[in-house]
Coordinates of C-alpha atoms in Angstrom, one line a residue:
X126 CA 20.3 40.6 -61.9
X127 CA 18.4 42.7 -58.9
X128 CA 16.4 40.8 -56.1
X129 CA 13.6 38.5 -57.0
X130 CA 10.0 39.4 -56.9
X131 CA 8.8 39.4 -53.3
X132 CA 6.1 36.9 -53.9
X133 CA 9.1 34.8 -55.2
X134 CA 11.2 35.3 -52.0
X135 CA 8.2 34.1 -50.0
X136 CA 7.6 30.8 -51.6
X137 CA 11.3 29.9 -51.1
X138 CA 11.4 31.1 -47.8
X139 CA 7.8 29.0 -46.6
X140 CA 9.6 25.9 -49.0
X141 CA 12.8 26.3 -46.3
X142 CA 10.4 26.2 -43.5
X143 CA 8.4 23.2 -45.0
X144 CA 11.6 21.4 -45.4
X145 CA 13.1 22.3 -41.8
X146 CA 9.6 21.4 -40.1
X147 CA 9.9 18.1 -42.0
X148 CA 13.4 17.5 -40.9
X149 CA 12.7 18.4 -37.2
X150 CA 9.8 16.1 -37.4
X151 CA 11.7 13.1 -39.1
X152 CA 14.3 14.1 -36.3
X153 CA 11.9 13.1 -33.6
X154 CA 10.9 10.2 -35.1
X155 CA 12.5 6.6 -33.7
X156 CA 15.1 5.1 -35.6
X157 CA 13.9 2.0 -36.6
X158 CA 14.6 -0.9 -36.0
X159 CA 15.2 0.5 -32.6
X160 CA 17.9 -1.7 -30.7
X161 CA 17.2 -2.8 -27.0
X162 CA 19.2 -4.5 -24.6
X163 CA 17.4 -6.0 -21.6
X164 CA 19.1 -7.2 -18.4
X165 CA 17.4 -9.7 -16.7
X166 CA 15.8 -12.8 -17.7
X167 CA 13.3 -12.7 -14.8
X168 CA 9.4 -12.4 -15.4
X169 CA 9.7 -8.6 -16.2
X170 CA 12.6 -8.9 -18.4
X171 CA 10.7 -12.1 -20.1
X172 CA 7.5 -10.7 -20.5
X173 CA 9.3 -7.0 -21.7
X174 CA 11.1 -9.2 -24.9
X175 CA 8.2 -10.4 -25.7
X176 CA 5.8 -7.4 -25.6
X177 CA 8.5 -5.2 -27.4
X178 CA 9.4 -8.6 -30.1
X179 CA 4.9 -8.6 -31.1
X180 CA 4.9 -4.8 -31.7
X181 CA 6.6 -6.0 -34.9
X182 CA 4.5 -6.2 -37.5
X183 CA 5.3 -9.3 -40.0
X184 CA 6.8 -8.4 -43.5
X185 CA 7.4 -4.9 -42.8
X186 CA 10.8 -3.8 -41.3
X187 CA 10.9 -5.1 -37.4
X188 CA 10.1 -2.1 -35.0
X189 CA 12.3 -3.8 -32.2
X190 CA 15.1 -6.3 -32.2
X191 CA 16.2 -7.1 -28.6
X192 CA 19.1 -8.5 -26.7
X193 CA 18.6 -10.7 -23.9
X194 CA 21.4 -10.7 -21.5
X195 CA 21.5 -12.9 -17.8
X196 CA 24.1 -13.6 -15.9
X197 CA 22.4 -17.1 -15.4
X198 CA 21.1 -20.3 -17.5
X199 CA 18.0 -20.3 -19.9
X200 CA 14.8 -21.5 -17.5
X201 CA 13.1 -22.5 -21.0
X202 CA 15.8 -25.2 -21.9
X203 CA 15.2 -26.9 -18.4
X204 CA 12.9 -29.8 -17.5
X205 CA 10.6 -30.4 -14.6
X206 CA 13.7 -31.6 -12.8
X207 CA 15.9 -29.5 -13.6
X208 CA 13.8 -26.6 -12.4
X209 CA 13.2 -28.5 -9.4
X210 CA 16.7 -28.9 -8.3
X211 CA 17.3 -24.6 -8.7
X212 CA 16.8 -22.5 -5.8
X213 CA 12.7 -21.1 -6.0
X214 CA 9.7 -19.8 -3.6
X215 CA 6.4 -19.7 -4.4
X216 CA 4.2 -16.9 -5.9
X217 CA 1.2 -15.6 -5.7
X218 CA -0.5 -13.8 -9.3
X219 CA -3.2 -11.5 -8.8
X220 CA -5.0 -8.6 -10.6
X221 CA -2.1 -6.9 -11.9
X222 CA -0.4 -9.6 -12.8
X223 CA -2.6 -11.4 -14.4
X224 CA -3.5 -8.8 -16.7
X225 CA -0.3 -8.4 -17.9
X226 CA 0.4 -12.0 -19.0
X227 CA -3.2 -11.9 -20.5
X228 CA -2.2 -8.9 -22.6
X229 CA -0.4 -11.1 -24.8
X230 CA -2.5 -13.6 -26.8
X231 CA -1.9 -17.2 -25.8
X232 CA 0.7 -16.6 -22.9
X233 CA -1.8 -17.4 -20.0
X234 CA -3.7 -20.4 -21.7
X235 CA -1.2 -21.9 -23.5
X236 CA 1.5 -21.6 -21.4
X237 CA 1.4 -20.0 -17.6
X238 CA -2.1 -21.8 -16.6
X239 CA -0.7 -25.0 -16.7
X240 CA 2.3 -24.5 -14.2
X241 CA 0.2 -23.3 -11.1
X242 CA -2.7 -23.4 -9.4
X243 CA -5.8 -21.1 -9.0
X244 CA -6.6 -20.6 -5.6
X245 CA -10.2 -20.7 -4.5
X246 CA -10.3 -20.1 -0.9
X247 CA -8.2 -18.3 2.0
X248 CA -7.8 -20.4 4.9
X249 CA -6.9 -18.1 8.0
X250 CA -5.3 -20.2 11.2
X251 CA -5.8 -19.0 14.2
X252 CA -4.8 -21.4 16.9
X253 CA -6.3 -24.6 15.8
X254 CA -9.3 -22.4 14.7
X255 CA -9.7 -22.0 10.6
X256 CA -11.8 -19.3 9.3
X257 CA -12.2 -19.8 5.6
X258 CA -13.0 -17.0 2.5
X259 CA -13.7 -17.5 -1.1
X260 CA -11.5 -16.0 -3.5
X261 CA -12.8 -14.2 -6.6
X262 CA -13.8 -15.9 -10.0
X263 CA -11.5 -16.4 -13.1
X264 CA -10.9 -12.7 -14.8
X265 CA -12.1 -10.8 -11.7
X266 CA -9.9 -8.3 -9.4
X267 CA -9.6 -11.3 -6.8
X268 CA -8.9 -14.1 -8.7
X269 CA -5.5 -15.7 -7.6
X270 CA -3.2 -17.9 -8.6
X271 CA 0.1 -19.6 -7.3
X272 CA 3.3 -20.9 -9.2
X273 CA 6.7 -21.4 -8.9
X274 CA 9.1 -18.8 -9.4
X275 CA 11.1 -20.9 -11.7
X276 CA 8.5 -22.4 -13.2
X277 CA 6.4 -18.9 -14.8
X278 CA 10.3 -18.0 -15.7
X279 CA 10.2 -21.3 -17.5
X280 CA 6.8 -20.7 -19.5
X281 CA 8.0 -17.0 -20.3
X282 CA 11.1 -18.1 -22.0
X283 CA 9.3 -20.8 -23.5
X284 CA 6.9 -18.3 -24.9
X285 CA 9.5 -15.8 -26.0
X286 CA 11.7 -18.7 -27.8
X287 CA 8.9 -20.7 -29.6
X288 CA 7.6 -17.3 -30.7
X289 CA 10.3 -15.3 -31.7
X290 CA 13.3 -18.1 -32.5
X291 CA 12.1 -21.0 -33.4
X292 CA 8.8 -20.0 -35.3
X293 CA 7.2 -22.5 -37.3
X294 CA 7.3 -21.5 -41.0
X295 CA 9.8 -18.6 -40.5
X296 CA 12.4 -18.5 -43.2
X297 CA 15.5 -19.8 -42.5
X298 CA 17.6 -17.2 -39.9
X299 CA 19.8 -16.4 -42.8
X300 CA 17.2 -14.1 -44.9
X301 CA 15.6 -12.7 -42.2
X302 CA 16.6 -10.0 -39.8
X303 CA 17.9 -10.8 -36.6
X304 CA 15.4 -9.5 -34.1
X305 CA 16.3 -11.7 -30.7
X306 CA 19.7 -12.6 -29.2
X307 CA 19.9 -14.9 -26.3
X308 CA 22.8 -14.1 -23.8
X309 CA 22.8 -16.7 -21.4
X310 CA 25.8 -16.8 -19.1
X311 CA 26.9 -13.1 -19.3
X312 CA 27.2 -10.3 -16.9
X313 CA 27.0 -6.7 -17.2
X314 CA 30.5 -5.1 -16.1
X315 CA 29.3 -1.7 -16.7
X316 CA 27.1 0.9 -18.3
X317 CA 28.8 3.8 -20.7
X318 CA 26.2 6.8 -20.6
X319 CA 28.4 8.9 -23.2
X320 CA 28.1 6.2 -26.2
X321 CA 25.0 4.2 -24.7
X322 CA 26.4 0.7 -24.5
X323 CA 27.3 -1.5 -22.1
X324 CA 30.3 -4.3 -21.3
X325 CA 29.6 -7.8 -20.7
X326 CA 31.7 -10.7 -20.0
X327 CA 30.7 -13.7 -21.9
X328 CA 30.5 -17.4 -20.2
X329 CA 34.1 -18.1 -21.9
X330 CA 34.8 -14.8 -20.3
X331 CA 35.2 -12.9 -23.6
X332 CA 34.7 -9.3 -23.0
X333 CA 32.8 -7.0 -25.5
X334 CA 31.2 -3.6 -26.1
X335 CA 27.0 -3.7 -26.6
X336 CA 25.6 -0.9 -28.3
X337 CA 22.0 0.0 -27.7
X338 CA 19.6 2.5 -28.3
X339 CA 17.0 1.7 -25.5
X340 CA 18.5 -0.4 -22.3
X341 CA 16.4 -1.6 -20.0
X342 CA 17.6 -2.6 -16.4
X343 CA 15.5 -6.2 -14.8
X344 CA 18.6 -7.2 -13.7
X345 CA 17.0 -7.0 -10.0
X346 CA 17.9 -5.2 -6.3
X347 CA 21.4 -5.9 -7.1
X348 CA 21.2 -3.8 -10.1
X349 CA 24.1 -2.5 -12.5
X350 CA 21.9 -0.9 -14.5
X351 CA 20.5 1.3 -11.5
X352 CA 24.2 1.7 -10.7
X353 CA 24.6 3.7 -13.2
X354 CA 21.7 5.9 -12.7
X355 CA 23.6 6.5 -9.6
X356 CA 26.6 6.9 -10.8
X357 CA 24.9 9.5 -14.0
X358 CA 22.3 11.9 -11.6
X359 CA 23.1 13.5 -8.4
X360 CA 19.4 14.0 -7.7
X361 CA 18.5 10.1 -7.9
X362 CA 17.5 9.1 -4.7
X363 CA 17.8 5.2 -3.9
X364 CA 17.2 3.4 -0.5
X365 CA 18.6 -0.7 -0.1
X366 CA 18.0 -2.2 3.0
X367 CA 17.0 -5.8 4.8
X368 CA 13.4 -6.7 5.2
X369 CA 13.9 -7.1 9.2
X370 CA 12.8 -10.7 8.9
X371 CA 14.3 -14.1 8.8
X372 CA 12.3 -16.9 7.4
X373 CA 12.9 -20.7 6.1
X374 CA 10.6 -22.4 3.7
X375 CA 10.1 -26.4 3.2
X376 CA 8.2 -28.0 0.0
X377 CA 6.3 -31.1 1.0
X378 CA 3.6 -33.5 -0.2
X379 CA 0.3 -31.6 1.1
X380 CA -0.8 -33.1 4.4
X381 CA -4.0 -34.9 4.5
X382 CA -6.8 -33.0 4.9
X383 CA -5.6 -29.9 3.9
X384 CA -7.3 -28.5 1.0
X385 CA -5.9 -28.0 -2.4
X386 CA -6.7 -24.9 -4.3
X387 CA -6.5 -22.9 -1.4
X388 CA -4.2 -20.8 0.3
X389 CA -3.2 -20.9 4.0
X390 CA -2.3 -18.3 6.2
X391 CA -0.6 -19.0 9.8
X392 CA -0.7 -15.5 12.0
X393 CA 1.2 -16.3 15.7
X394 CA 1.5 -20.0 14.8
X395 CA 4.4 -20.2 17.2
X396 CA 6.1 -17.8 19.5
X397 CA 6.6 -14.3 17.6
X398 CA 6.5 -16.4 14.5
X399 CA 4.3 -16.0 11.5
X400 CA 4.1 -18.3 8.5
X401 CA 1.8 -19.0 5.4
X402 CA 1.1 -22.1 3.0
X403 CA 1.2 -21.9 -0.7
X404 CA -0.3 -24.9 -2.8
X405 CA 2.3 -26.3 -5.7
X406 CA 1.4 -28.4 -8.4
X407 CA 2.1 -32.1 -8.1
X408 CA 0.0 -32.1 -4.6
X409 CA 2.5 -30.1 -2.6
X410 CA 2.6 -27.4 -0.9
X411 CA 5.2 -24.5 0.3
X412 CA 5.5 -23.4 3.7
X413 CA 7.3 -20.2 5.0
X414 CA 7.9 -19.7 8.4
X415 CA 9.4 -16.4 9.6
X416 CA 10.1 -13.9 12.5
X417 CA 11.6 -10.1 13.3
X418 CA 15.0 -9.9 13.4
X419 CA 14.3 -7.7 17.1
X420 CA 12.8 -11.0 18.3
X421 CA 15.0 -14.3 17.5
X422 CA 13.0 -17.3 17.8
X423 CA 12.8 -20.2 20.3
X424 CA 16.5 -21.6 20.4
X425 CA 14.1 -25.3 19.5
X426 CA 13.8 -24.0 16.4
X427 CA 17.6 -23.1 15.5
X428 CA 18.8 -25.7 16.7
X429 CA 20.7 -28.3 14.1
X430 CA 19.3 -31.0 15.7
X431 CA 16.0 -32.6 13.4
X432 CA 14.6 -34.2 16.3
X433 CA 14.6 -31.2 18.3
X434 CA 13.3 -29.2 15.5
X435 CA 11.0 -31.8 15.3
X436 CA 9.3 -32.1 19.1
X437 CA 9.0 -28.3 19.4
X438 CA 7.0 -28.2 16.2
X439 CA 4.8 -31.3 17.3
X440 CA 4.3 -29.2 20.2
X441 CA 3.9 -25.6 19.1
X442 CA 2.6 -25.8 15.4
X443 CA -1.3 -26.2 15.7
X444 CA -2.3 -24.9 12.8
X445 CA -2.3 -28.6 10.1
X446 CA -0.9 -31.9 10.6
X447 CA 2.7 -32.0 9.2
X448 CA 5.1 -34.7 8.6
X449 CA 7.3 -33.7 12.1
X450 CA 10.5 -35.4 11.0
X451 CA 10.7 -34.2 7.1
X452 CA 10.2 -30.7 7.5
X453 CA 12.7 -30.9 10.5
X454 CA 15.6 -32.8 8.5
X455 CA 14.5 -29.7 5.5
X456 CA 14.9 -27.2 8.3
X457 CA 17.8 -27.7 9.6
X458 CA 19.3 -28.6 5.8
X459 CA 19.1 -24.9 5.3
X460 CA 20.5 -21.2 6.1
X461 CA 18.1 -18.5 7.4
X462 CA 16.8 -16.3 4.6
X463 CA 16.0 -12.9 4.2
X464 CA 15.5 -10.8 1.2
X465 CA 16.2 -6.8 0.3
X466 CA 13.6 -4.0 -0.3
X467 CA 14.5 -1.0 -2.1
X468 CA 13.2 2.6 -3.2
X469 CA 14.0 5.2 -6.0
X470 CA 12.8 8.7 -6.3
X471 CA 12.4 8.1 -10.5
X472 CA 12.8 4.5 -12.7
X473 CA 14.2 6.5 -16.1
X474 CA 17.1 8.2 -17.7
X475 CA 17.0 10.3 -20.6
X476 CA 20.9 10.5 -20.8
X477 CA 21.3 7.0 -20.2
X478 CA 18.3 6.4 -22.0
X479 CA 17.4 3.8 -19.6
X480 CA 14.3 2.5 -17.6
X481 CA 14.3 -0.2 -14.7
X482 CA 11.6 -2.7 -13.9
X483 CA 10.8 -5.2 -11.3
X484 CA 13.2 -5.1 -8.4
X485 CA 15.3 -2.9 -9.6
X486 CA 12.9 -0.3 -9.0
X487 CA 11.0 -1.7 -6.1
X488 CA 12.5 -5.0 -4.9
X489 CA 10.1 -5.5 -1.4
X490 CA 8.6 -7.6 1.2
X491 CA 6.7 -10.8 0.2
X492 CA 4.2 -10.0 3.1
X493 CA 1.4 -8.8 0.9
X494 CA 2.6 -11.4 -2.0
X495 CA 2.9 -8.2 -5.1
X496 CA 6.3 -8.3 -6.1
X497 CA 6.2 -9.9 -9.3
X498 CA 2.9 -8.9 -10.2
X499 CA 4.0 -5.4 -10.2
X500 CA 7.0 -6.2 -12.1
X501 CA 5.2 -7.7 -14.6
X502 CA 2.8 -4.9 -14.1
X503 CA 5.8 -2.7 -15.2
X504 CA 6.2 -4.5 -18.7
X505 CA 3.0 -4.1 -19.3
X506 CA 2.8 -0.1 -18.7
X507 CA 5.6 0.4 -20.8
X508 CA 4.3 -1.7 -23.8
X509 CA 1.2 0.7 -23.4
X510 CA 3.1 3.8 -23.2
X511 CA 5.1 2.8 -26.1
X512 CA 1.8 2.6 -28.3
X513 CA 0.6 5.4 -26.6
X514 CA 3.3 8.0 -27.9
X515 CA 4.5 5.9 -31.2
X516 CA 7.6 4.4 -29.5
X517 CA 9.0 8.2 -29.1
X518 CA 11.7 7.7 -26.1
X519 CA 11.4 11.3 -24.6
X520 CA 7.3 11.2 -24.1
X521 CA 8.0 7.4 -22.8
X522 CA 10.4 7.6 -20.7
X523 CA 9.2 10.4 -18.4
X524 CA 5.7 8.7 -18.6
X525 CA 6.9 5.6 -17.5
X526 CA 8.7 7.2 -14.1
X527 CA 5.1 9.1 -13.6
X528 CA 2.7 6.1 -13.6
X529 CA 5.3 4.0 -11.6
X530 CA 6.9 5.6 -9.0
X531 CA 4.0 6.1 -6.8
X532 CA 2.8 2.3 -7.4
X533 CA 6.1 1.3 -6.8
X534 CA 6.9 3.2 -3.1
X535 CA 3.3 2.5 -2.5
X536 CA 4.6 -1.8 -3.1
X537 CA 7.3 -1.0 -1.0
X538 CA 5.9 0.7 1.9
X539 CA 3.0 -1.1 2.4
X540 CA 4.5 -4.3 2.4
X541 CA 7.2 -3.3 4.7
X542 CA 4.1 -1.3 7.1
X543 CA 1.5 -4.2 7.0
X544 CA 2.3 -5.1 10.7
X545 CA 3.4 -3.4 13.5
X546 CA 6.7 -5.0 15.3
X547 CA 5.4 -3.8 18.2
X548 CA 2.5 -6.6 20.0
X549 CA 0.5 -4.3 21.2
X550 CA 0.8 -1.7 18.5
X551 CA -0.2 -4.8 16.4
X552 CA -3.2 -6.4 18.2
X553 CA -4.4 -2.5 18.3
X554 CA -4.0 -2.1 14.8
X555 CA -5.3 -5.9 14.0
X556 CA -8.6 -4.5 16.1
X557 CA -9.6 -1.7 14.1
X558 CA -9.1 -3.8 11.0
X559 CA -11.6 -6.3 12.2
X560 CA -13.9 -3.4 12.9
X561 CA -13.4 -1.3 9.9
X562 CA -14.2 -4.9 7.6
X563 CA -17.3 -5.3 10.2
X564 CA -18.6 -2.0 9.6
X565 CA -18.2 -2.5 5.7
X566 CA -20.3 -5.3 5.4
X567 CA -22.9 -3.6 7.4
X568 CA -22.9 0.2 5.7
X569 CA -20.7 -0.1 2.9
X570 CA -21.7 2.9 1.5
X571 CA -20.8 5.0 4.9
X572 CA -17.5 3.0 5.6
X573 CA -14.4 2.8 3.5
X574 CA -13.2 -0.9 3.1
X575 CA -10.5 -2.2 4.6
X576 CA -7.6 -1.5 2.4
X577 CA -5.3 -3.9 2.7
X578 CA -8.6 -6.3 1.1
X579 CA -9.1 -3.5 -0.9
X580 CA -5.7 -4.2 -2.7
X581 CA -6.8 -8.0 -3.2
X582 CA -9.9 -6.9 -4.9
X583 CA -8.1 -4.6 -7.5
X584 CA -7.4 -1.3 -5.9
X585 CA -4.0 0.0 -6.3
X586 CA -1.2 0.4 -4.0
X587 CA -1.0 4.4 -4.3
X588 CA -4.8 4.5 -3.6
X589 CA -4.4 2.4 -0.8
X590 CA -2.0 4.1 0.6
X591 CA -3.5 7.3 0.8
X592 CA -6.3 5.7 2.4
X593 CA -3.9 4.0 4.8
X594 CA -2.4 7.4 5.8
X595 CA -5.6 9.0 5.8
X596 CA -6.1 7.1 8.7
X597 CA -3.0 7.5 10.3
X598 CA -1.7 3.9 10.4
X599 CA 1.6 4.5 7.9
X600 CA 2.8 7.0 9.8
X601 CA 2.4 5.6 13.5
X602 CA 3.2 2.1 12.3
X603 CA 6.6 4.1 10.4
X604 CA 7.3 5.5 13.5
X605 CA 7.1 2.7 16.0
X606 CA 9.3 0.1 13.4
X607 CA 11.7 2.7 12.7
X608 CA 12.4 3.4 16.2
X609 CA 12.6 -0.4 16.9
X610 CA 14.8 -0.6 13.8
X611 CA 17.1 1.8 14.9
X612 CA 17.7 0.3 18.7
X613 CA 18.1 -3.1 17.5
X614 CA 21.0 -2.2 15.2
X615 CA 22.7 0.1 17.3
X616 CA 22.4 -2.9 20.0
X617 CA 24.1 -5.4 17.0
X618 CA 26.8 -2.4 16.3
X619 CA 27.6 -2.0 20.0
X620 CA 26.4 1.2 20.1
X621 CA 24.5 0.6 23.0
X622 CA 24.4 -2.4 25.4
X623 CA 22.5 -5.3 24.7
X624 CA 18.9 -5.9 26.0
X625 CA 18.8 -7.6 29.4
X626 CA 18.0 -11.7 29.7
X627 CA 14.8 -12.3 30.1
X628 CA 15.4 -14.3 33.5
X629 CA 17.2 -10.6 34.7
X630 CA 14.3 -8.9 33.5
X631 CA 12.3 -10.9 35.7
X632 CA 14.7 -11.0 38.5
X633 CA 14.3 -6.5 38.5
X634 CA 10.8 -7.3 38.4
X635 CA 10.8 -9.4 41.4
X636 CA 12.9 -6.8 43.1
X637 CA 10.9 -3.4 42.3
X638 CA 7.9 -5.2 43.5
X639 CA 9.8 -6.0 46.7
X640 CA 11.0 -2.5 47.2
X641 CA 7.6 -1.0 46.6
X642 CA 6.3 -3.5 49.0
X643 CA 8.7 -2.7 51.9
X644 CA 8.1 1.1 50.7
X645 CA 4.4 0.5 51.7
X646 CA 4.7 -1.5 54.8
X647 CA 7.1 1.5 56.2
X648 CA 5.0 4.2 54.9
X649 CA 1.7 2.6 57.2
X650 CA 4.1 1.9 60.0
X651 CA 5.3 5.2 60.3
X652 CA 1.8 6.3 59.8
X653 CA 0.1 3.9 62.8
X654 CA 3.5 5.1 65.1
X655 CA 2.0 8.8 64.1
X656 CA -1.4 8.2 65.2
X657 CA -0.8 6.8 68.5
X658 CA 2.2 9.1 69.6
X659 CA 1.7 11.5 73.1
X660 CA 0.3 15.3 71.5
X661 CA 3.0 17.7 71.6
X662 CA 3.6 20.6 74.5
X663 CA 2.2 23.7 73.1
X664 CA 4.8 26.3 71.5
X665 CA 6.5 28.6 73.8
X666 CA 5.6 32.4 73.5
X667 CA 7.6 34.4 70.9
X668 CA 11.0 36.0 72.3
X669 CA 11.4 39.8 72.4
X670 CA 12.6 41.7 69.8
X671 CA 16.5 42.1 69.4
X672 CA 17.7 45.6 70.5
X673 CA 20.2 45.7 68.3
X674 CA 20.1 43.8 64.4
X675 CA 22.8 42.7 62.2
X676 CA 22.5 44.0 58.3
X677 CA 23.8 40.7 57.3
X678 CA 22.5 37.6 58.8
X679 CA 25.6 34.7 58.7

């Protein structure tokens, strides 16, 4: 019974390594089906469901069975009414997008096309004075198109129902594995990292434990999910704060003579005000109206009054023809809104095995109008990274943060830099835009476009940007809005005194130019009085030497 032959010893020892490199790879590979849980029934949550739900591949077993959990009501179930009646804002689709939603066979054409409208021209007010632009054709980097928020949440859920739930010649639900749960009406209490599930609270308030082996957060700015990446990493870095603005928006029939298809911009249309038009179906059309929070409106316009609301815009608004007395009794219906922006350092947890999308990675400004698209954007680049790397979690996740992150700052800080809260800062910086898209169209290939057109016509954010602070106009505009920031809420805290009336302001005006002017007026009287004074006597002769001196003089 001695030791076996070596040549025996060496085949059992490469069989043990053949079997441990098989384990090790069988190891990495996902467990399928691999169970996520999404939170968030917005347009990245919607259109993440569905992307993950078509990876399955019909008669084999499902990749992917999801969970669908909103704290609110299913969009899909409502009517044109019904969606009506919810609180909404319009949207504008471009590149990124639109991309997305085309990504998934039958989404745009079937379903999202036919609740908004494709935008053909920009109409620019200036004033009175309209300055008109084509947009891009169908499929190109410029193409637009507008829709209601709750109406593209409407079509997605739609989509993701028809598709997945009720499936025409499925078999019936009991002989085939579940692979979408609707949770409509339940909340997320909290994430557990340790076991990787999460507690929700039902509509009838039943409380329960959710398992899940992928969990990803669309549960926007207010975000548990991202509360627990807080909670989980010391190093994740995450900035929520106000947009600085204030704004009200009004949905009326579209004025006459205002064109359809087209989307209209209203720079200055009243004192420190700025506001833009977005076409609805149905031959309406949405307007937002807004200013800084450093520069509070006329009190006309926040009054509760209609028919004050209603002469100062008769007055002041130049831009179109509106009906005066229905978008003053709208006006004064409703509250002064303002939305949150918000930053992370990274949008993924391998411990919690976790990503976030949409807003609760990048929630911004709707100045530049690419909020959703890039939230949608997000569903699409995880989709992509998931087929990249054969749904294997560790290459995904850490892919996902990499190709995000900058596009998602980038989202945020653009949007929150476009303008300068300072007017002269702005009309500077509103010059040398006009000059740099000048020079363009005469030597484009000498002089960069302007980026934030650049953006329109399919650049990305993080390649604007760069160019943007290439220039220098992030970093000035930064520092001029933060240090206007900062004073205005130390003046709301108390922290230092308010800023002077503007009738006091006037009144120290008015008396520094009456102190400089009695300043003058003695400065040539004592002069002419100089000039016409009797010469002095000549000095007297120097006096002798002291005989004696005093070391000290007292």
């Amino acid at each position: 019974h001695g030791a076996p032959p070596r040549h025996i010893a060496s085949l059992r020892h490469s069989g043990l390594n053949m079997l441990s490199d098989q384990r090790s790879k069988e190891a990495q590979l996902p467990k399928l089906p691999m169970h996520v849980i999404i939170v968030g029934a917005g347009p990245a949550g919607l259109l993440c469901a569905i992307n993950l739900l078509s990876r399955n591949v019909a008669g084999a077993v499902p990749r992917y069975t999801v969970e669908l959990i909103d704290g609110g009501q299913d969009y899909g179930s409502l009517d044109e009414g019904g969606l009506q009646l919810r609180r909404s804002w319009m949207i504008g689709l471009a590149w990124p997008g639109l991309r997305a939603i085309r990504r998934v066979p039958g989404l745009y054409q079937d379903y999202v096309s036919k609740v908004g409208v494709r935008i053909k021209k920009t109409a620019l007010y200036i004033g009175s004075k309209k300055l008109m632009q084509a947009s891009g054709e169908v499929t190109s980097d410029s193409e637009k198109f507008l829709v209601d928020r709750n109406f593209i949440v409407h079509s997605l859920a739609r989509f993701l129902e028809e598709r997945f739930v009720r499936s025409t010649g499925s078999p019936p639900a009991a002989s085939r594995p579940e692979k979408l749960t609707l949770r409509y009406g339940t909340k997320i209490q909290f994430v557990d990292p340790d076991a990787r599930r999460v507690y929700a609270r039902g509509p009838s308030g039943e409380e329960q434990y959710l398992p899940y082996d992928l969990l990803v957060g669309a549960d926007g700015v207010r975000s548990v999910v991202r509360a627990a990446f807080v909670a989980t990493h010391r190093d994740f870095n995450c900035a929520v704060e106000d947009i600085f603005e204030r704004f009200k928006a009004v949905l009326i029939s579209l004025p006459e003579g205002v064109e359809d298809e087209c989307m209209h911009v209203f720079p200055s249309c009243m004192k420190g005000m700025n506001g833009i038009g977005l076409v609805a179906t149905g031959g309406r059309i949405n307007i937002s109206i807004g200013h800084r929070c450093h520069a509070p409106c006329e009190e006309e316009l926040q009054s509760d009054e209609p028919a004050v609301v209603a002469a100062y815009l008769k007055k002041h608004f130049k831009a179109i023809p509106l009906p005066y007395e229905e978008v003053a009794a709208k006006w004064v219906s409703q509250p002064w809104s303002s939305t949150t922006m918000c930053r992370c350092n990274f949008y993924h947890s391998m411990k919690l095995s976790a990503v976030l999308l949409g807003d609760a990675a990048h929630a911004t400004s709707p100045s530049i109008g690419m909020g959703m698209n890039h939230a949608l954007g997000d569903a699409a680049v995880l989709d992509e990274l998931l087929q990249k790397h054969d749904d294997h979690l560790p290459a995904v996740l850490p892919a996902y943060s990499a190709a995000r992150v900058k596009e998602g700052n980038a989202l945020t800080d653009v949007a929150d830099l476009i303008q300068s809260y300072d007017g002269g800062q702005a009309m500077w910086m509103t010059l040398r835009q006009m000059a740099r898209i000048f020079a363009h169209s005469m030597l484009p290939r000498l002089i960069a476009p302007e980026p934030y057109l650049a953006i329109a016509n399919g650049t990305t954010l993080s390649t604007a940007y760069a160019e943007l602070e290439r220039m220098g106009r992030i970093e000035n505009i930064r520092r001029v809005n933060a240090a206007i920031k900062q004073r205005h809420y130390a003046q709301m805290s108390g922290l230092i005194p308010p800023p002077l009336a503007p009738c006091v302001k006037r009144l120290r005006f008015v008396l520094a130019a009456i102190a400089v002017a009695l300043m003058a007026v003695g400065y040539v009287l004592v002069t002419s009085s100089s000039a016409t004074a009797s010469p002095l006597p000549p000095p007297s002769p120097p006096s002798p030497s002291p005989r004696f001196r005093f070391k000290y003089n007292f």
